[in-house]
Amino acid sequence: MAAHRSVVVLLLIPLAVVAVPAAAAAAEASFETVYAFGDSFTDTGNTHSTTGPYSFGYVSSPPYGATFFHRSTNRYSDGRLVVDFLTDRLSLPGFLPPYLSPAAANATHGVNFAVAGATAIEHDFFAKNNLSVDITPQSIMTELAWFEAHLRRSPAAARAVGDALFWVGEIGANDYAYSFMAATTIHQDQIRTMAVDRVTTFIEGLPLTGCLPLTMTLARPEDRDNISCAATVNEQSHAHNRHLQASLRRLRQRHPAAVIAYADYYAAHLAVMTSPARYGFTEPFKTCCGAGGGAYNFEIFSTCGSPEVTTACAQPAKYVNWDGVHMTEAMYRVVAGMFFQDGRYCKPPFSTLLARRKKGH
């Protein structure tokens, strides 16, 4: 990216960042191009059932996509993701095509490079530690390589890259999840340092991963915080984000011309989990598309879309969690509103981003 003129605005969510180039355009309709990076919280179709992460390999099957698209689009939700609401907020004509789809070759308003299961740390690291089984081979650096290939393939896109908005979505949670399988040989501090280093090379931030049904099912019953989530896992996410924000401060100092915004997914998620009814949710913990009943309605060997789970709950809009790891469209809509309309969860506020772009133009 450094080879192109850039004034980058970065928006950090779960593990996310939004970057806006300096030579930005005018009007509140603002950015005409968005490039997205991240994992399954942002992936709009680069992953299919045959390539998805272990235990969540049914994203191409119903009831994924049932709420909005009425069919699977290979998004890990019942409908739209935060990045989809971003393109709507910017009044772009449609959703970002996934890089691996034929539509990406002729895309004029951006491309989505995110891949479900992608890590911040390169795949080689996990392979060397015998953790490569059922792990998605793509990392954030793979996505960057795809982005560079896209620019080489499209001279027009390369010329306009300085006017694009870069969204670096949640990335890094998978690094911690994979490392749990070798907890005695890979310390979490090592994962945090390596993941933050990779992400800030590119930029980005984590949600309350301790509040996911998968996490709470696997965590010890006594490992709970004041919102009834897995305490040690939430602290891990919090520590990751502290390190990330420190790195962003250094990044801003190195690139004073860039506009770097941090979308605080952790704080947004915490606000919802603290007062779910305020945001329209009656089921903050239970999985909408899952099996097993109980407090979480989650079985790791009978996940959404599998032959055992072909239907979802009757009212997804009342649920925070969709399949045990990913959110419902309703939750993504709430988070998007907090990022793009409520100035408390994006720093600087998204409206300030757009105003600076208009003024700079």
mmCIF file of C-alpha atoms in Angstrom:
data_model
loop_
_atom_site.group_PDB
_atom_site.id
_atom_site.type_symbol
_atom_site.label_atom_id
_atom_site.label_comp_id
_atom_site.label_asym_id
_atom_site.label_seq_id
_atom_site.Cartn_x
_atom_site.Cartn_y
_atom_site.Cartn_z
ATOM 1 C CA MET A 1 0.000 0.000 0.000
ATOM 2 C CA ALA A 2 2.888 2.353 0.662
ATOM 3 C CA ALA A 3 3.638 2.604 -3.024
ATOM 4 C CA HIS A 4 0.337 4.365 -3.631
ATOM 5 C CA ARG A 5 -0.744 7.811 -2.459
ATOM 6 C CA SER A 6 -2.613 7.257 0.739
ATOM 7 C CA VAL A 7 -4.304 8.957 3.560
ATOM 8 C CA VAL A 8 -5.714 6.059 5.327
ATOM 9 C CA VAL A 9 -8.600 6.021 7.692
ATOM 10 C CA LEU A 10 -8.708 2.920 9.756
ATOM 11 C CA LEU A 11 -11.720 1.691 11.589
ATOM 12 C CA LEU A 12 -11.110 -1.052 14.111
ATOM 13 C CA ILE A 13 -13.870 -3.400 15.053
ATOM 14 C CA PRO A 14 -13.872 -6.834 16.696
ATOM 15 C CA LEU A 15 -10.544 -6.786 15.244
ATOM 16 C CA ALA A 16 -11.250 -4.257 12.703
ATOM 17 C CA VAL A 17 -9.859 -1.159 11.136
ATOM 18 C CA VAL A 18 -11.031 1.332 8.634
ATOM 19 C CA ALA A 19 -8.590 3.354 6.689
ATOM 20 C CA VAL A 20 -9.224 6.334 4.535
ATOM 21 C CA PRO A 21 -6.684 7.776 2.099
ATOM 22 C CA ALA A 22 -5.727 11.421 2.376
ATOM 23 C CA ALA A 23 -6.671 12.477 -1.099
ATOM 24 C CA ALA A 24 -10.266 11.756 -0.277
ATOM 25 C CA ALA A 25 -13.236 12.976 -2.237
ATOM 26 C CA ALA A 26 -16.228 15.116 -1.439
ATOM 27 C CA ALA A 27 -19.847 14.780 -0.456
ATOM 28 C CA GLU A 28 -21.366 12.822 2.388
ATOM 29 C CA ALA A 29 -21.966 10.027 -0.145
ATOM 30 C CA SER A 30 -18.175 10.018 0.280
ATOM 31 C CA PHE A 31 -16.095 7.012 -0.556
ATOM 32 C CA GLU A 32 -16.834 5.319 -3.819
ATOM 33 C CA THR A 33 -14.548 2.356 -3.156
ATOM 34 C CA VAL A 34 -14.087 0.088 -0.125
ATOM 35 C CA TYR A 35 -11.517 -2.678 0.354
ATOM 36 C CA ALA A 36 -12.257 -5.095 3.195
ATOM 37 C CA PHE A 37 -9.974 -7.548 5.024
ATOM 38 C CA GLY A 38 -10.507 -9.879 7.985
ATOM 39 C CA ASP A 39 -11.999 -13.256 8.897
ATOM 40 C CA SER A 40 -15.490 -14.786 9.083
ATOM 41 C CA PHE A 41 -16.949 -11.662 10.715
ATOM 42 C CA THR A 42 -16.220 -9.874 7.418
ATOM 43 C CA ASP A 43 -16.061 -12.643 4.772
ATOM 44 C CA THR A 44 -18.872 -12.193 2.228
ATOM 45 C CA GLY A 45 -18.181 -15.326 0.196
ATOM 46 C CA ASN A 46 -14.507 -16.224 -0.150
ATOM 47 C CA THR A 47 -15.215 -19.311 1.975
ATOM 48 C CA HIS A 48 -17.569 -22.158 1.057
ATOM 49 C CA SER A 49 -18.645 -25.274 2.949
ATOM 50 C CA THR A 50 -15.755 -27.233 1.445
ATOM 51 C CA THR A 51 -13.171 -24.708 2.650
ATOM 52 C CA GLY A 52 -14.657 -23.455 5.917
ATOM 53 C CA PRO A 53 -13.147 -23.882 9.397
ATOM 54 C CA TYR A 54 -13.621 -27.192 11.188
ATOM 55 C CA SER A 55 -17.061 -27.585 12.841
ATOM 56 C CA PHE A 56 -18.389 -24.642 10.830
ATOM 57 C CA GLY A 57 -18.120 -26.242 7.408
ATOM 58 C CA TYR A 58 -21.753 -25.797 6.365
ATOM 59 C CA VAL A 59 -21.891 -22.109 5.507
ATOM 60 C CA SER A 60 -23.156 -22.882 1.987
ATOM 61 C CA SER A 61 -26.234 -24.642 3.412
ATOM 62 C CA PRO A 62 -29.536 -23.388 4.831
ATOM 63 C CA PRO A 63 -30.409 -21.722 7.106
ATOM 64 C CA TYR A 64 -27.377 -19.460 6.546
ATOM 65 C CA GLY A 65 -28.562 -16.249 4.872
ATOM 66 C CA ALA A 66 -32.229 -16.972 5.587
ATOM 67 C CA THR A 67 -33.188 -13.628 7.119
ATOM 68 C CA PHE A 68 -32.083 -11.176 4.419
ATOM 69 C CA PHE A 69 -30.903 -13.026 1.322
ATOM 70 C CA HIS A 70 -33.272 -16.003 1.756
ATOM 71 C CA ARG A 71 -30.423 -18.268 0.666
ATOM 72 C CA SER A 72 -26.825 -18.861 1.614
ATOM 73 C CA THR A 73 -24.321 -16.329 0.289
ATOM 74 C CA ASN A 74 -21.504 -17.973 2.263
ATOM 75 C CA ARG A 75 -21.719 -15.306 4.948
ATOM 76 C CA TYR A 76 -21.462 -16.695 8.482
ATOM 77 C CA SER A 77 -24.767 -15.228 9.622
ATOM 78 C CA ASP A 78 -28.462 -15.227 8.827
ATOM 79 C CA GLY A 79 -28.004 -12.045 6.795
ATOM 80 C CA ARG A 80 -25.789 -9.008 6.452
ATOM 81 C CA LEU A 81 -22.509 -8.296 8.240
ATOM 82 C CA VAL A 82 -21.099 -5.007 9.573
ATOM 83 C CA VAL A 83 -19.191 -4.474 6.317
ATOM 84 C CA ASP A 84 -22.488 -4.758 4.402
ATOM 85 C CA PHE A 85 -23.995 -2.016 6.549
ATOM 86 C CA LEU A 86 -20.866 0.043 5.866
ATOM 87 C CA THR A 87 -21.441 -0.054 2.103
ATOM 88 C CA ASP A 88 -25.071 0.886 2.728
ATOM 89 C CA ARG A 89 -23.981 3.791 4.950
ATOM 90 C CA LEU A 90 -21.763 5.013 2.107
ATOM 91 C CA SER A 91 -24.577 4.555 -0.449
ATOM 92 C CA LEU A 92 -22.507 2.246 -2.601
ATOM 93 C CA PRO A 93 -24.439 0.407 -5.345
ATOM 94 C CA GLY A 94 -24.481 -3.068 -3.859
ATOM 95 C CA PHE A 95 -22.327 -5.280 -1.658
ATOM 96 C CA LEU A 96 -18.600 -5.893 -1.980
ATOM 97 C CA PRO A 97 -17.906 -8.968 -4.131
ATOM 98 C CA PRO A 98 -15.581 -11.565 -2.561
ATOM 99 C CA TYR A 99 -12.154 -11.610 -4.208
ATOM 100 C CA LEU A 100 -12.439 -15.266 -5.222
ATOM 101 C CA SER A 101 -15.716 -14.702 -7.091
ATOM 102 C CA PRO A 102 -15.846 -13.888 -10.839
ATOM 103 C CA ALA A 103 -17.569 -10.576 -10.031
ATOM 104 C CA ALA A 104 -14.429 -9.220 -8.334
ATOM 105 C CA ALA A 105 -12.538 -8.972 -11.631
ATOM 106 C CA ASN A 106 -14.811 -6.176 -12.877
ATOM 107 C CA ALA A 107 -15.718 -4.610 -9.540
ATOM 108 C CA THR A 108 -15.823 -0.813 -9.588
ATOM 109 C CA HIS A 109 -16.690 -0.052 -5.962
ATOM 110 C CA GLY A 110 -14.318 -2.318 -4.073
ATOM 111 C CA VAL A 111 -13.566 -5.926 -3.204
ATOM 112 C CA ASN A 112 -13.750 -8.044 -0.061
ATOM 113 C CA PHE A 113 -10.574 -10.051 0.682
ATOM 114 C CA ALA A 114 -11.669 -11.448 4.084
ATOM 115 C CA VAL A 115 -11.530 -15.230 4.618
ATOM 116 C CA ALA A 116 -13.264 -17.245 7.336
ATOM 117 C CA GLY A 117 -10.715 -18.752 9.693
ATOM 118 C CA ALA A 118 -7.927 -16.423 8.555
ATOM 119 C CA THR A 119 -5.217 -15.604 11.068
ATOM 120 C CA ALA A 120 -3.051 -12.585 11.760
ATOM 121 C CA ILE A 121 0.023 -14.814 12.035
ATOM 122 C CA GLU A 122 1.251 -16.612 8.912
ATOM 123 C CA HIS A 123 0.174 -20.244 8.423
ATOM 124 C CA ASP A 124 3.799 -21.441 8.531
ATOM 125 C CA PHE A 125 3.980 -20.619 12.251
ATOM 126 C CA PHE A 126 1.117 -22.994 13.048
ATOM 127 C CA ALA A 127 2.492 -25.675 10.733
ATOM 128 C CA LYS A 128 5.874 -25.568 12.506
ATOM 129 C CA ASN A 129 4.046 -26.111 15.802
ATOM 130 C CA ASN A 130 2.042 -29.034 14.384
ATOM 131 C CA LEU A 131 -1.186 -27.033 14.385
ATOM 132 C CA SER A 132 -1.962 -27.004 10.683
ATOM 133 C CA VAL A 133 -4.728 -29.642 10.693
ATOM 134 C CA ASP A 134 -8.131 -28.116 9.884
ATOM 135 C CA ILE A 135 -6.657 -24.614 10.019
ATOM 136 C CA THR A 136 -7.434 -22.150 7.248
ATOM 137 C CA PRO A 137 -4.144 -21.587 5.392
ATOM 138 C CA GLN A 138 -4.856 -17.918 4.637
ATOM 139 C CA SER A 139 -3.613 -15.084 6.858
ATOM 140 C CA ILE A 140 -3.908 -11.308 6.685
ATOM 141 C CA MET A 141 -0.731 -11.319 4.604
ATOM 142 C CA THR A 142 -2.411 -13.645 2.089
ATOM 143 C CA GLU A 143 -5.224 -11.131 1.815
ATOM 144 C CA LEU A 144 -2.718 -8.333 1.274
ATOM 145 C CA ALA A 145 -1.118 -10.346 -1.528
ATOM 146 C CA TRP A 146 -4.555 -10.770 -3.118
ATOM 147 C CA PHE A 147 -5.112 -7.017 -2.838
ATOM 148 C CA GLU A 148 -1.830 -6.291 -4.586
ATOM 149 C CA ALA A 149 -2.709 -8.819 -7.303
ATOM 150 C CA HIS A 150 -6.054 -7.067 -7.764
ATOM 151 C CA LEU A 151 -4.331 -3.723 -8.270
ATOM 152 C CA ARG A 152 -1.920 -5.219 -10.799
ATOM 153 C CA ARG A 153 -4.840 -6.718 -12.676
ATOM 154 C CA SER A 154 -6.827 -3.473 -12.654
ATOM 155 C CA PRO A 155 -4.899 -0.281 -13.544
ATOM 156 C CA ALA A 156 -8.033 1.794 -12.900
ATOM 157 C CA ALA A 157 -8.298 0.428 -9.361
ATOM 158 C CA ALA A 158 -4.600 1.076 -8.786
ATOM 159 C CA ARG A 159 -4.973 4.706 -9.876
ATOM 160 C CA ALA A 160 -7.935 5.262 -7.542
ATOM 161 C CA VAL A 161 -6.611 3.400 -4.511
ATOM 162 C CA GLY A 162 -5.748 6.684 -2.783
ATOM 163 C CA ASP A 163 -9.451 7.545 -2.634
ATOM 164 C CA ALA A 164 -10.595 4.238 -1.145
ATOM 165 C CA LEU A 165 -11.732 3.355 2.346
ATOM 166 C CA PHE A 166 -9.891 0.388 3.876
ATOM 167 C CA TRP A 167 -11.823 -1.736 6.336
ATOM 168 C CA VAL A 168 -9.653 -4.141 8.332
ATOM 169 C CA GLY A 169 -12.182 -6.227 10.188
ATOM 170 C CA GLU A 170 -11.833 -8.660 13.057
ATOM 171 C CA ILE A 171 -8.661 -10.697 12.748
ATOM 172 C CA GLY A 172 -6.638 -12.418 15.454
ATOM 173 C CA ALA A 173 -9.296 -14.369 17.344
ATOM 174 C CA ASN A 174 -8.473 -17.481 15.308
ATOM 175 C CA ASP A 175 -4.804 -17.225 16.313
ATOM 176 C CA TYR A 176 -5.764 -17.595 19.977
ATOM 177 C CA ALA A 177 -8.261 -20.373 19.251
ATOM 178 C CA TYR A 178 -5.718 -22.423 17.306
ATOM 179 C CA SER A 179 -3.010 -21.887 19.915
ATOM 180 C CA PHE A 180 -5.214 -23.416 22.628
ATOM 181 C CA MET A 181 -4.445 -26.781 21.049
ATOM 182 C CA ALA A 182 -0.795 -26.309 22.020
ATOM 183 C CA ALA A 183 -1.159 -24.268 25.190
ATOM 184 C CA THR A 184 1.822 -25.964 26.819
ATOM 185 C CA THR A 185 4.218 -25.030 24.019
ATOM 186 C CA ILE A 186 2.844 -21.710 22.736
ATOM 187 C CA HIS A 187 2.268 -19.055 25.386
ATOM 188 C CA GLN A 188 -0.622 -16.615 24.918
ATOM 189 C CA ASP A 189 1.748 -13.659 25.353
ATOM 190 C CA GLN A 190 3.683 -14.881 22.320
ATOM 191 C CA ILE A 191 0.491 -15.137 20.271
ATOM 192 C CA ARG A 192 -0.601 -11.663 21.385
ATOM 193 C CA THR A 193 2.725 -10.064 20.469
ATOM 194 C CA MET A 194 2.915 -11.783 17.093
ATOM 195 C CA ALA A 195 -0.739 -11.184 16.202
ATOM 196 C CA VAL A 196 -0.690 -7.489 17.121
ATOM 197 C CA ASP A 197 2.580 -7.027 15.232
ATOM 198 C CA ARG A 198 1.068 -8.553 12.078
ATOM 199 C CA VAL A 199 -2.184 -6.663 12.415
ATOM 200 C CA THR A 200 -0.607 -3.271 12.998
ATOM 201 C CA THR A 201 1.642 -3.865 10.024
ATOM 202 C CA PHE A 202 -1.693 -3.666 8.306
ATOM 203 C CA ILE A 203 -3.877 -2.298 11.154
ATOM 204 C CA GLU A 204 -6.814 -3.500 13.174
ATOM 205 C CA GLY A 205 -8.945 -4.713 17.031
ATOM 206 C CA LEU A 206 -11.127 -7.928 19.120
ATOM 207 C CA PRO A 207 -14.788 -8.444 20.527
ATOM 208 C CA LEU A 208 -15.923 -10.206 23.682
ATOM 209 C CA THR A 209 -14.769 -13.625 22.512
ATOM 210 C CA GLY A 210 -15.542 -14.940 25.983
ATOM 211 C CA CYS A 211 -19.272 -14.350 25.362
ATOM 212 C CA LEU A 212 -19.529 -16.700 22.376
ATOM 213 C CA PRO A 213 -21.535 -19.900 23.036
ATOM 214 C CA LEU A 214 -18.613 -21.994 21.742
ATOM 215 C CA THR A 215 -16.262 -20.402 24.271
ATOM 216 C CA MET A 216 -18.670 -20.666 27.191
ATOM 217 C CA THR A 217 -19.405 -24.309 26.364
ATOM 218 C CA LEU A 218 -15.705 -25.175 26.469
ATOM 219 C CA ALA A 219 -14.723 -22.950 29.416
ATOM 220 C CA ARG A 220 -14.849 -24.117 33.017
ATOM 221 C CA PRO A 221 -18.230 -23.282 34.661
ATOM 222 C CA GLU A 222 -16.498 -21.276 37.391
ATOM 223 C CA ASP A 223 -14.595 -19.166 34.841
ATOM 224 C CA ARG A 224 -17.171 -16.382 34.582
ATOM 225 C CA ASP A 225 -17.050 -12.584 34.789
ATOM 226 C CA ASN A 226 -19.692 -10.089 35.905
ATOM 227 C CA ILE A 227 -21.681 -10.492 32.670
ATOM 228 C CA SER A 228 -21.596 -14.319 32.924
ATOM 229 C CA CYS A 229 -19.076 -14.803 30.094
ATOM 230 C CA ALA A 230 -15.755 -16.697 30.135
ATOM 231 C CA ALA A 231 -13.590 -14.340 32.187
ATOM 232 C CA THR A 232 -10.117 -15.494 31.110
ATOM 233 C CA VAL A 233 -11.010 -15.343 27.410
ATOM 234 C CA ASN A 234 -12.509 -11.851 27.663
ATOM 235 C CA GLU A 235 -9.399 -10.672 29.498
ATOM 236 C CA GLN A 236 -7.316 -12.091 26.664
ATOM 237 C CA SER A 237 -9.333 -10.035 24.137
ATOM 238 C CA HIS A 238 -9.026 -6.947 26.330
ATOM 239 C CA ALA A 239 -5.246 -7.364 26.600
ATOM 240 C CA HIS A 240 -4.989 -7.835 22.831
ATOM 241 C CA ASN A 241 -6.913 -4.609 22.220
ATOM 242 C CA ARG A 242 -4.769 -2.658 24.719
ATOM 243 C CA HIS A 243 -1.639 -3.737 22.864
ATOM 244 C CA LEU A 244 -3.279 -2.955 19.548
ATOM 245 C CA GLN A 245 -4.294 0.562 20.534
ATOM 246 C CA ALA A 246 -0.764 1.261 21.778
ATOM 247 C CA SER A 247 0.533 0.128 18.385
ATOM 248 C CA LEU A 248 -1.997 2.379 16.638
ATOM 249 C CA ARG A 249 -0.769 5.377 18.600
ATOM 250 C CA ARG A 250 2.729 4.672 17.309
ATOM 251 C CA LEU A 251 1.333 4.164 13.817
ATOM 252 C CA ARG A 252 -0.373 7.563 13.905
ATOM 253 C CA GLN A 253 2.935 9.159 14.891
ATOM 254 C CA ARG A 254 4.701 7.504 11.957
ATOM 255 C CA HIS A 255 1.948 8.465 9.495
ATOM 256 C CA PRO A 256 0.611 11.876 10.590
ATOM 257 C CA ALA A 257 -1.100 12.450 7.232
ATOM 258 C CA ALA A 258 -3.243 9.349 7.643
ATOM 259 C CA VAL A 259 -6.616 9.341 9.380
ATOM 260 C CA ILE A 260 -6.769 6.231 11.560
ATOM 261 C CA ALA A 261 -10.038 5.485 13.319
ATOM 262 C CA TYR A 262 -10.530 2.772 15.931
ATOM 263 C CA ALA A 263 -13.983 1.154 16.023
ATOM 264 C CA ASP A 264 -14.189 -0.370 19.472
ATOM 265 C CA TYR A 265 -15.981 -3.703 18.958
ATOM 266 C CA TYR A 266 -15.147 -4.802 22.509
ATOM 267 C CA ALA A 267 -16.926 -1.811 24.051
ATOM 268 C CA ALA A 268 -19.883 -2.095 21.662
ATOM 269 C CA HIS A 269 -20.277 -5.811 22.383
ATOM 270 C CA LEU A 270 -19.975 -5.174 26.129
ATOM 271 C CA ALA A 271 -22.716 -2.530 25.997
ATOM 272 C CA VAL A 272 -25.084 -5.005 24.357
ATOM 273 C CA MET A 273 -24.238 -7.866 26.722
ATOM 274 C CA THR A 274 -24.668 -5.598 29.748
ATOM 275 C CA SER A 275 -28.132 -4.381 28.677
ATOM 276 C CA PRO A 276 -29.409 -6.678 25.907
ATOM 277 C CA ALA A 277 -33.061 -5.634 26.226
ATOM 278 C CA ARG A 278 -32.108 -2.036 25.491
ATOM 279 C CA TYR A 279 -31.007 -3.157 22.043
ATOM 280 C CA GLY A 280 -33.960 -5.454 21.425
ATOM 281 C CA PHE A 281 -32.401 -8.794 22.433
ATOM 282 C CA THR A 282 -34.022 -11.368 24.702
ATOM 283 C CA GLU A 283 -31.421 -14.117 24.127
ATOM 284 C CA PRO A 284 -27.882 -12.770 24.725
ATOM 285 C CA PHE A 285 -26.257 -16.207 25.156
ATOM 286 C CA LYS A 286 -28.321 -18.839 23.381
ATOM 287 C CA THR A 287 -27.436 -19.857 19.808
ATOM 288 C CA CYS A 288 -30.190 -19.187 17.258
ATOM 289 C CA CYS A 289 -28.991 -21.851 14.808
ATOM 290 C CA GLY A 290 -27.712 -24.659 16.993
ATOM 291 C CA ALA A 291 -28.563 -27.874 18.799
ATOM 292 C CA GLY A 292 -28.675 -29.335 22.274
ATOM 293 C CA GLY A 293 -30.927 -26.852 24.043
ATOM 294 C CA GLY A 294 -29.788 -25.747 27.464
ATOM 295 C CA ALA A 295 -28.291 -22.361 28.279
ATOM 296 C CA TYR A 296 -26.386 -22.032 24.998
ATOM 297 C CA ASN A 297 -28.137 -24.389 22.526
ATOM 298 C CA PHE A 298 -24.743 -25.320 21.125
ATOM 299 C CA GLU A 299 -23.152 -28.660 20.223
ATOM 300 C CA ILE A 300 -19.713 -28.507 18.630
ATOM 301 C CA PHE A 301 -20.378 -31.598 16.505
ATOM 302 C CA SER A 302 -23.865 -30.490 15.414
ATOM 303 C CA THR A 303 -23.435 -26.938 14.170
ATOM 304 C CA CYS A 304 -25.591 -24.711 12.008
ATOM 305 C CA GLY A 305 -26.230 -26.016 8.497
ATOM 306 C CA SER A 306 -25.161 -29.569 9.311
ATOM 307 C CA PRO A 307 -27.553 -32.469 8.658
ATOM 308 C CA GLU A 308 -28.537 -32.278 12.332
ATOM 309 C CA VAL A 309 -29.292 -28.536 12.253
ATOM 310 C CA THR A 310 -31.289 -27.500 9.190
ATOM 311 C CA THR A 311 -33.495 -24.874 10.822
ATOM 312 C CA ALA A 312 -32.904 -21.879 13.059
ATOM 313 C CA CYS A 313 -34.859 -20.115 15.776
ATOM 314 C CA ALA A 314 -38.141 -18.466 14.832
ATOM 315 C CA GLN A 315 -36.992 -14.928 15.703
ATOM 316 C CA PRO A 316 -33.279 -14.376 14.927
ATOM 317 C CA ALA A 317 -33.679 -10.647 15.607
ATOM 318 C CA LYS A 318 -34.081 -11.475 19.311
ATOM 319 C CA TYR A 319 -30.747 -13.335 19.433
ATOM 320 C CA VAL A 320 -27.207 -11.941 19.671
ATOM 321 C CA ASN A 321 -25.561 -15.194 18.562
ATOM 322 C CA TRP A 322 -26.298 -16.932 15.266
ATOM 323 C CA ASP A 323 -24.287 -20.178 15.137
ATOM 324 C CA GLY A 324 -22.249 -20.212 18.340
ATOM 325 C CA VAL A 325 -19.334 -18.123 17.057
ATOM 326 C CA HIS A 326 -20.851 -15.559 14.705
ATOM 327 C CA MET A 327 -23.548 -12.948 15.279
ATOM 328 C CA THR A 328 -27.032 -12.516 13.881
ATOM 329 C CA GLU A 329 -27.765 -9.828 11.319
ATOM 330 C CA ALA A 330 -29.650 -8.014 14.086
ATOM 331 C CA MET A 331 -26.508 -7.860 16.228
ATOM 332 C CA TYR A 332 -24.353 -6.757 13.299
ATOM 333 C CA ARG A 333 -26.907 -4.032 12.542
ATOM 334 C CA VAL A 334 -26.709 -2.774 16.137
ATOM 335 C CA VAL A 335 -22.891 -2.822 16.114
ATOM 336 C CA ALA A 336 -22.812 -1.018 12.762
ATOM 337 C CA GLY A 337 -25.084 1.690 14.158
ATOM 338 C CA MET A 338 -22.771 2.095 17.133
ATOM 339 C CA PHE A 339 -19.767 2.455 14.833
ATOM 340 C CA PHE A 340 -21.232 4.690 12.146
ATOM 341 C CA GLN A 341 -23.787 6.765 14.055
ATOM 342 C CA ASP A 342 -22.879 6.736 17.752
ATOM 343 C CA GLY A 343 -19.677 8.710 18.253
ATOM 344 C CA ARG A 344 -18.764 6.823 21.438
ATOM 345 C CA TYR A 345 -17.638 3.626 19.735
ATOM 346 C CA CYS A 346 -15.521 4.941 16.874
ATOM 347 C CA LYS A 347 -12.581 7.242 17.555
ATOM 348 C CA PRO A 348 -12.587 9.635 15.865
ATOM 349 C CA PRO A 349 -16.325 9.399 15.088
ATOM 350 C CA PHE A 350 -17.254 8.135 11.634
ATOM 351 C CA SER A 351 -18.973 11.463 10.898
ATOM 352 C CA THR A 352 -15.656 13.192 11.578
ATOM 353 C CA LEU A 353 -14.018 10.852 9.102
ATOM 354 C CA LEU A 354 -16.473 11.826 6.399
ATOM 355 C CA ALA A 355 -16.199 15.545 7.269
ATOM 356 C CA ARG A 356 -12.394 15.435 7.060
ATOM 357 C CA ARG A 357 -12.625 13.715 3.709
ATOM 358 C CA LYS A 358 -14.999 16.348 2.369
ATOM 359 C CA LYS A 359 -12.875 19.201 3.718
ATOM 360 C CA GLY A 360 -9.662 17.664 2.404
ATOM 361 C CA HIS A 361 -11.122 17.386 -1.044
#
